[in-house]
Amino acid sequence: GSYTISKPLYIGSNTTLKAEGATITYSGSDKCNLIVTGKTDKNISAACAGYNGYSNITIIGGTFISNKKNTASMIKMAHATNVKISGVTLSGGGCAHQMEVCAIDGFTVDGCVFKDMEAVYDGVDKQEALQLDIPCSEDVFLNAYQDGTVMKNVTIKNCTFSNVPRGLGSHTALLGAYHENIVIADNTFSNIT
């Protein structure tokens, strides 16, 4: 079916969200993540240090639509292990990134579609649809424990990126902290500015 949301869907450990055949549209005009791991009070605490925040999260299917006024990342996840996202479509948004993740060990994105993202955010058109980030500053990754934990054991495959400024990547660096074991394979990129 079709659903309208006006605030985030908070997802915790040992959770599977099956959204196949569903369309979830953000109706608000504020800055709002559509899906986020946990709540801010835990996310900024030492309880989330390293990869200890959340584990075993799966999102299957669903079309998530955001509007130009929403400048938050549609999906935002941090400090976790074993996160799998498959068959999800992210459309629209005036966001910096449609999906922004950091500090995850075991992150798989398979068969997802990233499309129709606004090309300019704060006057810059260099944002990635899928950003692999690092929690090293509130300016870089807001509302996460800032310990410099890298992404590792990441697979991004069979995805489509179209009508977005950049497909995927990272533009954040922390001296001595390097993402590990990143596999990007069999993706399609079109109309990338």
JSON list of C-alpha atoms in Angstrom, two decimals:
[
{"chain": "A", "resi": 1, "resn": "GLY", "atom": "CA", "xyz": [0.00, 0.00, 0.00]},
{"chain": "A", "resi": 2, "resn": "SER", "atom": "CA", "xyz": [0.88, 3.67, 0.21]},
{"chain": "A", "resi": 3, "resn": "TYR", "atom": "CA", "xyz": [1.88, 5.30, 3.47]},
{"chain": "A", "resi": 4, "resn": "THR", "atom": "CA", "xyz": [2.68, 8.87, 4.49]},
{"chain": "A", "resi": 5, "resn": "ILE", "atom": "CA", "xyz": [5.09, 9.63, 7.31]},
{"chain": "A", "resi": 6, "resn": "SER", "atom": "CA", "xyz": [6.02, 12.92, 8.94]},
{"chain": "A", "resi": 7, "resn": "LYS", "atom": "CA", "xyz": [8.76, 11.72, 11.29]},
{"chain": "A", "resi": 8, "resn": "PRO", "atom": "CA", "xyz": [11.49, 9.07, 11.21]},
{"chain": "A", "resi": 9, "resn": "LEU", "atom": "CA", "xyz": [11.06, 5.32, 11.39]},
{"chain": "A", "resi": 10, "resn": "TYR", "atom": "CA", "xyz": [13.51, 4.24, 14.11]},
{"chain": "A", "resi": 11, "resn": "ILE", "atom": "CA", "xyz": [14.97, 0.78, 13.55]},
{"chain": "A", "resi": 12, "resn": "GLY", "atom": "CA", "xyz": [16.79, -1.22, 16.20]},
{"chain": "A", "resi": 13, "resn": "SER", "atom": "CA", "xyz": [18.70, -4.47, 16.51]},
{"chain": "A", "resi": 14, "resn": "ASN", "atom": "CA", "xyz": [17.35, -7.82, 15.32]},
{"chain": "A", "resi": 15, "resn": "THR", "atom": "CA", "xyz": [14.77, -6.11, 13.12]},
{"chain": "A", "resi": 16, "resn": "THR", "atom": "CA", "xyz": [13.61, -6.85, 9.57]},
{"chain": "A", "resi": 17, "resn": "LEU", "atom": "CA", "xyz": [11.52, -4.27, 7.76]},
{"chain": "A", "resi": 18, "resn": "LYS", "atom": "CA", "xyz": [9.70, -5.89, 4.85]},
{"chain": "A", "resi": 19, "resn": "ALA", "atom": "CA", "xyz": [8.33, -3.12, 2.63]},
{"chain": "A", "resi": 20, "resn": "GLU", "atom": "CA", "xyz": [7.94, -4.91, -0.70]},
{"chain": "A", "resi": 21, "resn": "GLY", "atom": "CA", "xyz": [5.11, -3.34, -2.67]},
{"chain": "A", "resi": 22, "resn": "ALA", "atom": "CA", "xyz": [4.87, -0.38, -0.31]},
{"chain": "A", "resi": 23, "resn": "THR", "atom": "CA", "xyz": [5.41, 3.29, -1.09]},
{"chain": "A", "resi": 24, "resn": "ILE", "atom": "CA", "xyz": [6.40, 5.43, 1.88]},
{"chain": "A", "resi": 25, "resn": "THR", "atom": "CA", "xyz": [6.28, 9.18, 1.26]},
{"chain": "A", "resi": 26, "resn": "TYR", "atom": "CA", "xyz": [7.62, 11.88, 3.55]},
{"chain": "A", "resi": 27, "resn": "SER", "atom": "CA", "xyz": [4.98, 14.61, 3.80]},
{"chain": "A", "resi": 28, "resn": "GLY", "atom": "CA", "xyz": [6.68, 17.15, 6.04]},
{"chain": "A", "resi": 29, "resn": "SER", "atom": "CA", "xyz": [8.67, 20.24, 5.23]},
{"chain": "A", "resi": 30, "resn": "ASP", "atom": "CA", "xyz": [11.27, 19.88, 7.99]},
{"chain": "A", "resi": 31, "resn": "LYS", "atom": "CA", "xyz": [14.64, 18.15, 7.90]},
{"chain": "A", "resi": 32, "resn": "CYS", "atom": "CA", "xyz": [13.87, 14.48, 8.59]},
{"chain": "A", "resi": 33, "resn": "ASN", "atom": "CA", "xyz": [15.60, 11.12, 8.12]},
{"chain": "A", "resi": 34, "resn": "LEU", "atom": "CA", "xyz": [13.02, 8.59, 6.92]},
{"chain": "A", "resi": 35, "resn": "ILE", "atom": "CA", "xyz": [14.82, 5.62, 8.50]},
{"chain": "A", "resi": 36, "resn": "VAL", "atom": "CA", "xyz": [17.43, 5.97, 11.23]},
{"chain": "A", "resi": 37, "resn": "THR", "atom": "CA", "xyz": [19.13, 3.50, 13.55]},
{"chain": "A", "resi": 38, "resn": "GLY", "atom": "CA", "xyz": [18.01, 4.08, 17.12]},
{"chain": "A", "resi": 39, "resn": "LYS", "atom": "CA", "xyz": [17.30, 7.30, 18.95]},
{"chain": "A", "resi": 40, "resn": "THR", "atom": "CA", "xyz": [19.67, 10.24, 19.36]},
{"chain": "A", "resi": 41, "resn": "ASP", "atom": "CA", "xyz": [20.25, 9.86, 23.12]},
{"chain": "A", "resi": 42, "resn": "LYS", "atom": "CA", "xyz": [21.74, 6.38, 22.61]},
{"chain": "A", "resi": 43, "resn": "ASN", "atom": "CA", "xyz": [23.43, 7.19, 19.29]},
{"chain": "A", "resi": 44, "resn": "ILE", "atom": "CA", "xyz": [25.58, 9.96, 20.79]},
{"chain": "A", "resi": 45, "resn": "SER", "atom": "CA", "xyz": [26.58, 7.90, 23.86]},
{"chain": "A", "resi": 46, "resn": "ALA", "atom": "CA", "xyz": [29.55, 5.61, 24.44]},
{"chain": "A", "resi": 47, "resn": "ALA", "atom": "CA", "xyz": [27.06, 2.69, 24.28]},
{"chain": "A", "resi": 48, "resn": "CYS", "atom": "CA", "xyz": [27.44, 3.03, 20.50]},
{"chain": "A", "resi": 49, "resn": "ALA", "atom": "CA", "xyz": [31.25, 3.10, 20.41]},
{"chain": "A", "resi": 50, "resn": "GLY", "atom": "CA", "xyz": [32.84, 1.09, 17.62]},
{"chain": "A", "resi": 51, "resn": "TYR", "atom": "CA", "xyz": [30.31, -1.29, 16.09]},
{"chain": "A", "resi": 52, "resn": "ASN", "atom": "CA", "xyz": [28.38, -1.80, 19.34]},
{"chain": "A", "resi": 53, "resn": "GLY", "atom": "CA", "xyz": [25.26, 0.26, 18.73]},
{"chain": "A", "resi": 54, "resn": "TYR", "atom": "CA", "xyz": [23.01, -2.06, 16.69]},
{"chain": "A", "resi": 55, "resn": "SER", "atom": "CA", "xyz": [23.12, -5.43, 14.95]},
{"chain": "A", "resi": 56, "resn": "ASN", "atom": "CA", "xyz": [21.20, -7.64, 12.55]},
{"chain": "A", "resi": 57, "resn": "ILE", "atom": "CA", "xyz": [19.11, -5.09, 10.68]},
{"chain": "A", "resi": 58, "resn": "THR", "atom": "CA", "xyz": [17.51, -5.97, 7.33]},
{"chain": "A", "resi": 59, "resn": "ILE", "atom": "CA", "xyz": [15.40, -3.77, 5.06]},
{"chain": "A", "resi": 60, "resn": "ILE", "atom": "CA", "xyz": [13.74, -5.51, 2.11]},
{"chain": "A", "resi": 61, "resn": "GLY", "atom": "CA", "xyz": [11.95, -3.61, -0.65]},
{"chain": "A", "resi": 62, "resn": "GLY", "atom": "CA", "xyz": [9.85, -0.50, -0.58]},
{"chain": "A", "resi": 63, "resn": "THR", "atom": "CA", "xyz": [9.91, 2.80, -2.41]},
{"chain": "A", "resi": 64, "resn": "PHE", "atom": "CA", "xyz": [10.79, 5.74, -0.18]},
{"chain": "A", "resi": 65, "resn": "ILE", "atom": "CA", "xyz": [10.00, 9.18, -1.57]},
{"chain": "A", "resi": 66, "resn": "SER", "atom": "CA", "xyz": [11.12, 12.49, -0.12]},
{"chain": "A", "resi": 67, "resn": "ASN", "atom": "CA", "xyz": [10.53, 16.06, -1.21]},
{"chain": "A", "resi": 68, "resn": "LYS", "atom": "CA", "xyz": [12.92, 18.86, -2.15]},
{"chain": "A", "resi": 69, "resn": "LYS", "atom": "CA", "xyz": [12.41, 20.62, 1.19]},
{"chain": "A", "resi": 70, "resn": "ASN", "atom": "CA", "xyz": [13.80, 17.66, 3.13]},
{"chain": "A", "resi": 71, "resn": "THR", "atom": "CA", "xyz": [17.56, 18.19, 3.32]},
{"chain": "A", "resi": 72, "resn": "ALA", "atom": "CA", "xyz": [18.23, 15.21, 5.63]},
{"chain": "A", "resi": 73, "resn": "SER", "atom": "CA", "xyz": [19.53, 11.85, 4.40]},
{"chain": "A", "resi": 74, "resn": "MET", "atom": "CA", "xyz": [16.61, 9.51, 3.73]},
{"chain": "A", "resi": 75, "resn": "ILE", "atom": "CA", "xyz": [18.33, 6.52, 5.37]},
{"chain": "A", "resi": 76, "resn": "LYS", "atom": "CA", "xyz": [20.94, 7.22, 8.06]},
{"chain": "A", "resi": 77, "resn": "MET", "atom": "CA", "xyz": [22.68, 4.42, 9.98]},
{"chain": "A", "resi": 78, "resn": "ALA", "atom": "CA", "xyz": [25.68, 4.29, 12.29]},
{"chain": "A", "resi": 79, "resn": "HIS", "atom": "CA", "xyz": [27.60, 2.05, 14.73]},
{"chain": "A", "resi": 80, "resn": "ALA", "atom": "CA", "xyz": [26.27, -1.35, 13.74]},
{"chain": "A", "resi": 81, "resn": "THR", "atom": "CA", "xyz": [27.08, -4.85, 12.53]},
{"chain": "A", "resi": 82, "resn": "ASN", "atom": "CA", "xyz": [25.34, -6.99, 9.93]},
{"chain": "A", "resi": 83, "resn": "VAL", "atom": "CA", "xyz": [23.12, -4.50, 8.08]},
{"chain": "A", "resi": 84, "resn": "LYS", "atom": "CA", "xyz": [21.49, -5.62, 4.81]},
{"chain": "A", "resi": 85, "resn": "ILE", "atom": "CA", "xyz": [19.40, -3.45, 2.50]},
{"chain": "A", "resi": 86, "resn": "SER", "atom": "CA", "xyz": [17.95, -5.02, -0.65]},
{"chain": "A", "resi": 87, "resn": "GLY", "atom": "CA", "xyz": [15.43, -4.06, -3.30]},
{"chain": "A", "resi": 88, "resn": "VAL", "atom": "CA", "xyz": [14.86, -0.58, -1.84]},
{"chain": "A", "resi": 89, "resn": "THR", "atom": "CA", "xyz": [14.18, 2.47, -4.04]},
{"chain": "A", "resi": 90, "resn": "LEU", "atom": "CA", "xyz": [15.10, 5.93, -2.77]},
{"chain": "A", "resi": 91, "resn": "SER", "atom": "CA", "xyz": [13.61, 8.76, -4.81]},
{"chain": "A", "resi": 92, "resn": "GLY", "atom": "CA", "xyz": [13.89, 12.52, -4.49]},
{"chain": "A", "resi": 93, "resn": "GLY", "atom": "CA", "xyz": [14.91, 14.59, -1.54]},
{"chain": "A", "resi": 94, "resn": "GLY", "atom": "CA", "xyz": [16.88, 17.81, -1.38]},
{"chain": "A", "resi": 95, "resn": "CYS", "atom": "CA", "xyz": [19.35, 15.93, 0.75]},
{"chain": "A", "resi": 96, "resn": "ALA", "atom": "CA", "xyz": [23.09, 15.75, 1.08]},
{"chain": "A", "resi": 97, "resn": "HIS", "atom": "CA", "xyz": [22.83, 11.96, 0.62]},
{"chain": "A", "resi": 98, "resn": "GLN", "atom": "CA", "xyz": [19.90, 9.63, 0.04]},
{"chain": "A", "resi": 99, "resn": "MET", "atom": "CA", "xyz": [21.66, 7.02, 2.20]},
{"chain": "A", "resi": 100, "resn": "GLU", "atom": "CA", "xyz": [24.42, 7.95, 4.63]},
{"chain": "A", "resi": 101, "resn": "VAL", "atom": "CA", "xyz": [26.17, 5.33, 6.76]},
{"chain": "A", "resi": 102, "resn": "CYS", "atom": "CA", "xyz": [29.17, 5.20, 9.07]},
{"chain": "A", "resi": 103, "resn": "ALA", "atom": "CA", "xyz": [30.87, 2.83, 11.50]},
{"chain": "A", "resi": 104, "resn": "ILE", "atom": "CA", "xyz": [29.26, -0.39, 10.22]},
{"chain": "A", "resi": 105, "resn": "ASP", "atom": "CA", "xyz": [30.97, -3.79, 10.04]},
{"chain": "A", "resi": 106, "resn": "GLY", "atom": "CA", "xyz": [29.10, -5.97, 7.54]},
{"chain": "A", "resi": 107, "resn": "PHE", "atom": "CA", "xyz": [27.07, -3.61, 5.34]},
{"chain": "A", "resi": 108, "resn": "THR", "atom": "CA", "xyz": [25.39, -4.91, 2.16]},
{"chain": "A", "resi": 109, "resn": "VAL", "atom": "CA", "xyz": [23.31, -2.94, -0.33]},
{"chain": "A", "resi": 110, "resn": "ASP", "atom": "CA", "xyz": [21.95, -5.18, -3.09]},
{"chain": "A", "resi": 111, "resn": "GLY", "atom": "CA", "xyz": [19.59, -4.38, -5.96]},
{"chain": "A", "resi": 112, "resn": "CYS", "atom": "CA", "xyz": [18.64, -0.91, -4.74]},
{"chain": "A", "resi": 113, "resn": "VAL", "atom": "CA", "xyz": [17.71, 2.13, -6.82]},
{"chain": "A", "resi": 114, "resn": "PHE", "atom": "CA", "xyz": [18.91, 5.66, -6.04]},
{"chain": "A", "resi": 115, "resn": "LYS", "atom": "CA", "xyz": [17.21, 8.22, -8.27]},
{"chain": "A", "resi": 116, "resn": "ASP", "atom": "CA", "xyz": [16.05, 11.77, -8.86]},
{"chain": "A", "resi": 117, "resn": "MET", "atom": "CA", "xyz": [18.02, 13.43, -6.10]},
{"chain": "A", "resi": 118, "resn": "GLU", "atom": "CA", "xyz": [18.19, 17.23, -6.17]},
{"chain": "A", "resi": 119, "resn": "ALA", "atom": "CA", "xyz": [21.47, 18.35, -7.68]},
{"chain": "A", "resi": 120, "resn": "VAL", "atom": "CA", "xyz": [22.22, 21.22, -5.32]},
{"chain": "A", "resi": 121, "resn": "TYR", "atom": "CA", "xyz": [22.50, 21.20, -1.53]},
{"chain": "A", "resi": 122, "resn": "ASP", "atom": "CA", "xyz": [23.76, 24.36, 0.16]},
{"chain": "A", "resi": 123, "resn": "GLY", "atom": "CA", "xyz": [24.98, 25.56, -3.23]},
{"chain": "A", "resi": 124, "resn": "VAL", "atom": "CA", "xyz": [27.11, 22.46, -3.83]},
{"chain": "A", "resi": 125, "resn": "ASP", "atom": "CA", "xyz": [26.35, 19.67, -6.30]},
{"chain": "A", "resi": 126, "resn": "LYS", "atom": "CA", "xyz": [29.00, 17.21, -5.10]},
{"chain": "A", "resi": 127, "resn": "GLN", "atom": "CA", "xyz": [27.01, 15.02, -2.72]},
{"chain": "A", "resi": 128, "resn": "GLU", "atom": "CA", "xyz": [26.81, 11.25, -3.15]},
{"chain": "A", "resi": 129, "resn": "ALA", "atom": "CA", "xyz": [23.51, 9.37, -3.30]},
{"chain": "A", "resi": 130, "resn": "LEU", "atom": "CA", "xyz": [25.19, 6.72, -1.09]},
{"chain": "A", "resi": 131, "resn": "GLN", "atom": "CA", "xyz": [27.85, 8.07, 1.28]},
{"chain": "A", "resi": 132, "resn": "LEU", "atom": "CA", "xyz": [30.23, 5.84, 3.24]},
{"chain": "A", "resi": 133, "resn": "ASP", "atom": "CA", "xyz": [31.14, 8.15, 6.07]},
{"chain": "A", "resi": 134, "resn": "ILE", "atom": "CA", "xyz": [33.17, 8.25, 9.26]},
{"chain": "A", "resi": 135, "resn": "PRO", "atom": "CA", "xyz": [32.01, 9.68, 12.62]},
{"chain": "A", "resi": 136, "resn": "CYS", "atom": "CA", "xyz": [34.74, 12.22, 13.26]},
{"chain": "A", "resi": 137, "resn": "SER", "atom": "CA", "xyz": [32.78, 15.46, 13.70]},
{"chain": "A", "resi": 138, "resn": "GLU", "atom": "CA", "xyz": [29.20, 16.59, 14.23]},
{"chain": "A", "resi": 139, "resn": "ASP", "atom": "CA", "xyz": [29.68, 18.61, 11.02]},
{"chain": "A", "resi": 140, "resn": "VAL", "atom": "CA", "xyz": [30.37, 15.35, 9.17]},
{"chain": "A", "resi": 141, "resn": "PHE", "atom": "CA", "xyz": [27.90, 12.90, 10.75]},
{"chain": "A", "resi": 142, "resn": "LEU", "atom": "CA", "xyz": [25.40, 14.51, 13.10]},
{"chain": "A", "resi": 143, "resn": "ASN", "atom": "CA", "xyz": [23.99, 12.69, 16.15]},
{"chain": "A", "resi": 144, "resn": "ALA", "atom": "CA", "xyz": [26.48, 9.82, 16.27]},
{"chain": "A", "resi": 145, "resn": "TYR", "atom": "CA", "xyz": [29.19, 8.88, 18.75]},
{"chain": "A", "resi": 146, "resn": "GLN", "atom": "CA", "xyz": [32.28, 10.59, 17.34]},
{"chain": "A", "resi": 147, "resn": "ASP", "atom": "CA", "xyz": [35.03, 7.95, 17.63]},
{"chain": "A", "resi": 148, "resn": "GLY", "atom": "CA", "xyz": [36.38, 7.66, 14.07]},
{"chain": "A", "resi": 149, "resn": "THR", "atom": "CA", "xyz": [35.16, 4.09, 13.51]},
{"chain": "A", "resi": 150, "resn": "VAL", "atom": "CA", "xyz": [35.58, 3.07, 9.86]},
{"chain": "A", "resi": 151, "resn": "MET", "atom": "CA", "xyz": [33.26, 1.17, 7.56]},
{"chain": "A", "resi": 152, "resn": "LYS", "atom": "CA", "xyz": [34.39, -2.40, 6.90]},
{"chain": "A", "resi": 153, "resn": "ASN", "atom": "CA", "xyz": [33.22, -5.49, 5.05]},
{"chain": "A", "resi": 154, "resn": "VAL", "atom": "CA", "xyz": [30.98, -3.51, 2.69]},
{"chain": "A", "resi": 155, "resn": "THR", "atom": "CA", "xyz": [29.33, -4.82, -0.49]},
{"chain": "A", "resi": 156, "resn": "ILE", "atom": "CA", "xyz": [27.37, -2.58, -2.86]},
{"chain": "A", "resi": 157, "resn": "LYS", "atom": "CA", "xyz": [26.12, -4.56, -5.85]},
{"chain": "A", "resi": 158, "resn": "ASN", "atom": "CA", "xyz": [23.43, -4.69, -8.54]},
{"chain": "A", "resi": 159, "resn": "CYS", "atom": "CA", "xyz": [22.28, -1.15, -7.75]},
{"chain": "A", "resi": 160, "resn": "THR", "atom": "CA", "xyz": [21.11, 1.60, -10.10]},
{"chain": "A", "resi": 161, "resn": "PHE", "atom": "CA", "xyz": [22.08, 5.24, -9.67]},
{"chain": "A", "resi": 162, "resn": "SER", "atom": "CA", "xyz": [20.30, 7.68, -11.98]},
{"chain": "A", "resi": 163, "resn": "ASN", "atom": "CA", "xyz": [19.69, 11.42, -11.99]},
{"chain": "A", "resi": 164, "resn": "VAL", "atom": "CA", "xyz": [21.87, 12.00, -8.91]},
{"chain": "A", "resi": 165, "resn": "PRO", "atom": "CA", "xyz": [24.91, 14.31, -8.47]},
{"chain": "A", "resi": 166, "resn": "ARG", "atom": "CA", "xyz": [27.29, 11.45, -7.56]},
{"chain": "A", "resi": 167, "resn": "GLY", "atom": "CA", "xyz": [26.57, 7.74, -7.30]},
{"chain": "A", "resi": 168, "resn": "LEU", "atom": "CA", "xyz": [28.48, 6.54, -4.27]},
{"chain": "A", "resi": 169, "resn": "GLY", "atom": "CA", "xyz": [31.63, 7.29, -2.40]},
{"chain": "A", "resi": 170, "resn": "SER", "atom": "CA", "xyz": [33.07, 9.25, 0.48]},
{"chain": "A", "resi": 171, "resn": "HIS", "atom": "CA", "xyz": [34.51, 12.70, 0.81]},
{"chain": "A", "resi": 172, "resn": "THR", "atom": "CA", "xyz": [35.43, 12.50, 4.50]},
{"chain": "A", "resi": 173, "resn": "ALA", "atom": "CA", "xyz": [38.86, 11.48, 5.74]},
{"chain": "A", "resi": 174, "resn": "LEU", "atom": "CA", "xyz": [40.45, 11.02, 9.14]},
{"chain": "A", "resi": 175, "resn": "LEU", "atom": "CA", "xyz": [44.21, 10.57, 9.37]},
{"chain": "A", "resi": 176, "resn": "GLY", "atom": "CA", "xyz": [45.04, 6.91, 10.08]},
{"chain": "A", "resi": 177, "resn": "ALA", "atom": "CA", "xyz": [41.43, 5.69, 9.72]},
{"chain": "A", "resi": 178, "resn": "TYR", "atom": "CA", "xyz": [40.80, 3.78, 6.48]},
{"chain": "A", "resi": 179, "resn": "HIS", "atom": "CA", "xyz": [37.67, 1.96, 5.36]},
{"chain": "A", "resi": 180, "resn": "GLU", "atom": "CA", "xyz": [38.36, -1.79, 4.93]},
{"chain": "A", "resi": 181, "resn": "ASN", "atom": "CA", "xyz": [37.26, -4.47, 2.46]},
{"chain": "A", "resi": 182, "resn": "ILE", "atom": "CA", "xyz": [34.90, -2.45, 0.25]},
{"chain": "A", "resi": 183, "resn": "VAL", "atom": "CA", "xyz": [33.42, -4.27, -2.78]},
{"chain": "A", "resi": 184, "resn": "ILE", "atom": "CA", "xyz": [31.49, -2.28, -5.40]},
{"chain": "A", "resi": 185, "resn": "ALA", "atom": "CA", "xyz": [30.31, -4.48, -8.29]},
{"chain": "A", "resi": 186, "resn": "ASP", "atom": "CA", "xyz": [27.78, -4.73, -11.11]},
{"chain": "A", "resi": 187, "resn": "ASN", "atom": "CA", "xyz": [26.10, -1.37, -10.53]},
{"chain": "A", "resi": 188, "resn": "THR", "atom": "CA", "xyz": [24.61, 0.89, -13.22]},
{"chain": "A", "resi": 189, "resn": "PHE", "atom": "CA", "xyz": [25.20, 4.64, -13.34]},
{"chain": "A", "resi": 190, "resn": "SER", "atom": "CA", "xyz": [23.29, 7.03, -15.62]},
{"chain": "A", "resi": 191, "resn": "ASN", "atom": "CA", "xyz": [22.88, 10.79, -15.82]},
{"chain": "A", "resi": 192, "resn": "ILE", "atom": "CA", "xyz": [25.35, 11.41, -13.02]},
{"chain": "A", "resi": 193, "resn": "THR", "atom": "CA", "xyz": [26.45, 15.04, -12.95]}
]
